[in-house]
Amino acid sequence: MTVDDSGSGEDAQGADSGEDPLALRLEGLILGAERRYTPFQAARSAGVSMELASRFWRAMGFADIGQAKALTEADVLALRRLAGLVEAGLLSEAMAVQVARSTGQTTARLAEWQIDSFLEGLTEPPEPGMTRTEVTYPIVELLLPELEEFLVYVWRRQLAASAGRVVQAADDEEMVDRRLAVGFADLVGFTRLTRRMEEEELGELVEAFETTAADLVAANGGRLIKTLGDEVLYAADDAGTAAEIALRLIETMAHDETMPELRVGMAFGTVTTRMGDVFGTTVNLASRLTSIAPKDAVLVDTAFAEELIRTQDAPASEAEAAEEAAAAEKEGEEPPVYRFGLQPMWQRPVRGLGVVEPWLLTRRDGPQ
């Protein structure tokens, strides 16, 4: 919503000129208020400079509307709240812009998904001769309060979980730069599939993959960072959790005949977190390992392997595990039980990261 801050825009034409009446009614229903302000008037009513208001609107992803009268009391209140946080010293101006950007990007994707995948199905005309527009308004009217409350509930739950991870951090630096296990899961041969499959069929495959991956990551204690169609990125606080997720992904997809093979690459180390995403050499290494992983297999870096050995989730070698088992049997004791196995692979150069030694991760005791 970038605008020119010269003039009040009083003589600008109304934003609703020539607009679809149903679209305007839906907007009024969803926003809960009528259009009253131009951007200049909204900024002035909120006590915010046009420059700062424009920065907030750009960050939230709002389109440029010039000086059309298209804003409501809610827009004024949102500006006032963000500016108030800055004035109170709770947020710097840069942080307030980040809040606006992260919220705008996240909710924009959510809104698009709900309209594309959810609302379209519900508003299919129930009877011949009826149009979708005739059933859209009452459906939205019924759903809106329920979806709003559910959104706030999920956000609060996620906020509580994220805050818990932060307060458990060892120090202030760890709140931003943390040691995490990062994994990429990638569908093999996806580009070839796009040439052979119909669009609808391809869309169903991607949705099934993303849904399955998201469910497995969450259920096993990881965090889904993002999905990229044929690839998902996830993180976990410890290597054992990330390893379990990777193997369950491989096992689950292998039992689905409609799914292509899967490959997973993982690395363990310092990761920079920002706006819900992760960055750094550890992330890049996990991505590179994914690209060289065999089909239906998991490759990990040396740091990841060492972490599994340290936590006794995997033996240093199968020979050592055999020796431990023999010694335990001789003493009449139970041998150590390891969840995972590690097999060193040939060292190889990886673009941008030098020579790395991948380890093949396997399961030693079968699915839980």
Coordinates of C-alpha atoms in Angstrom, one line a residue, residues 186-315:
D186 CA 13.1 -34.6 -1.6
L187 CA 11.0 -36.5 -4.1
V188 CA 13.2 -38.3 -6.7
G189 CA 12.4 -37.6 -10.4
F190 CA 9.8 -34.9 -9.7
T191 CA 10.8 -32.9 -12.8
R192 CA 10.1 -35.9 -15.0
L193 CA 6.7 -36.4 -13.3
T194 CA 5.7 -32.9 -14.1
R195 CA 6.0 -33.7 -17.8
R196 CA 3.9 -36.9 -17.6
M197 CA 1.2 -36.1 -15.1
E198 CA -1.9 -34.0 -15.5
E199 CA -2.0 -30.8 -13.4
E200 CA -4.7 -32.0 -11.1
E201 CA -3.0 -35.3 -10.6
L202 CA 0.3 -33.6 -9.9
G203 CA -1.3 -31.2 -7.4
E204 CA -2.9 -34.2 -5.5
L205 CA 0.5 -35.9 -5.3
V206 CA 2.3 -32.8 -4.0
E207 CA -0.5 -32.2 -1.5
A208 CA -0.3 -35.8 -0.3
F209 CA 3.4 -35.6 0.1
E210 CA 3.3 -32.3 2.0
T211 CA 0.5 -33.5 4.3
T212 CA 2.2 -36.8 5.1
A213 CA 5.6 -35.1 5.7
A214 CA 4.0 -32.4 7.9
D215 CA 2.1 -35.0 10.0
L216 CA 5.2 -37.2 10.5
V217 CA 7.5 -34.2 11.4
A218 CA 5.0 -32.9 13.9
A219 CA 4.1 -36.2 15.4
N220 CA 7.7 -37.2 16.0
G221 CA 8.8 -33.9 17.7
G222 CA 10.2 -31.9 14.8
R223 CA 9.3 -28.6 13.3
L224 CA 8.3 -28.2 9.6
I225 CA 10.2 -25.1 8.4
K226 CA 8.7 -24.9 4.8
T227 CA 7.5 -27.0 1.9
L228 CA 8.8 -26.4 -1.7
G229 CA 6.4 -28.7 -3.7
D230 CA 8.7 -31.7 -4.1
E231 CA 10.8 -30.9 -1.1
V232 CA 10.3 -30.3 2.7
L233 CA 12.7 -28.7 5.1
Y234 CA 12.4 -29.6 8.8
A235 CA 14.4 -29.1 12.0
A236 CA 14.7 -30.8 15.4
D237 CA 16.5 -30.0 18.6
D238 CA 18.4 -33.2 18.7
A239 CA 19.8 -35.6 16.1
G240 CA 17.9 -38.6 17.3
T241 CA 14.5 -37.0 16.7
A242 CA 15.6 -35.8 13.2
A243 CA 16.9 -39.3 12.4
E244 CA 13.6 -40.9 13.4
I245 CA 11.6 -38.5 11.3
A246 CA 13.9 -39.1 8.2
L247 CA 13.5 -42.9 8.4
R248 CA 9.8 -42.8 9.1
L249 CA 9.4 -40.6 6.0
I250 CA 11.3 -43.1 3.9
E251 CA 9.3 -46.1 5.3
T252 CA 5.9 -44.4 4.9
M253 CA 6.5 -43.2 1.4
A254 CA 7.9 -46.6 0.4
H255 CA 4.5 -48.2 1.3
D256 CA 2.6 -45.8 -0.9
E257 CA 2.7 -47.0 -4.5
T258 CA 1.5 -43.6 -5.8
M259 CA 4.6 -41.9 -4.4
P260 CA 8.0 -41.6 -6.1
E261 CA 11.1 -42.6 -4.2
L262 CA 12.4 -40.3 -1.5
R263 CA 15.8 -39.2 -0.4
V264 CA 16.8 -37.3 2.7
G265 CA 19.9 -35.4 3.7
M266 CA 20.6 -34.1 7.2
A267 CA 23.3 -32.1 9.0
F268 CA 23.8 -31.1 12.6
G269 CA 25.3 -27.8 13.8
T270 CA 24.9 -24.1 14.3
V271 CA 21.8 -22.6 12.5
T272 CA 20.6 -19.1 12.3
T273 CA 16.9 -18.7 12.7
R274 CA 15.0 -15.8 11.4
M275 CA 11.3 -15.2 10.7
G276 CA 10.6 -18.9 11.1
D277 CA 13.2 -19.9 8.5
V278 CA 16.7 -21.4 9.1
F279 CA 20.0 -20.4 7.4
G280 CA 23.7 -21.2 7.5
T281 CA 26.3 -23.7 6.4
T282 CA 24.5 -26.5 8.3
V283 CA 21.3 -25.9 6.2
N284 CA 23.3 -25.7 3.0
L285 CA 25.1 -29.0 3.8
A286 CA 21.9 -30.8 4.5
S287 CA 20.6 -29.6 1.1
R288 CA 23.7 -30.8 -0.7
L289 CA 23.6 -34.2 1.0
T290 CA 20.0 -34.6 -0.2
S291 CA 21.1 -34.1 -3.8
I292 CA 23.7 -36.9 -3.6
A293 CA 21.6 -39.3 -1.5
P294 CA 20.6 -42.7 -3.0
K295 CA 16.9 -43.4 -3.6
D296 CA 15.0 -44.3 -0.4
A297 CA 18.1 -43.5 1.7
V298 CA 19.2 -41.0 4.3
L299 CA 22.6 -39.4 4.3
V300 CA 24.0 -37.4 7.3
D301 CA 27.1 -35.4 7.8
T302 CA 29.9 -36.2 10.2
A303 CA 28.7 -33.9 13.0
F304 CA 25.3 -35.5 12.8
A305 CA 26.8 -39.0 13.0
E306 CA 29.0 -38.0 16.0
E307 CA 26.0 -36.6 17.8
L308 CA 24.1 -39.9 17.4
I309 CA 27.1 -41.7 18.8
R310 CA 27.5 -39.3 21.7
T311 CA 23.8 -39.7 22.7
Q312 CA 24.1 -43.5 22.3
D313 CA 21.5 -43.6 19.6
A314 CA 24.0 -45.3 17.2
P315 CA 27.2 -47.3 17.8

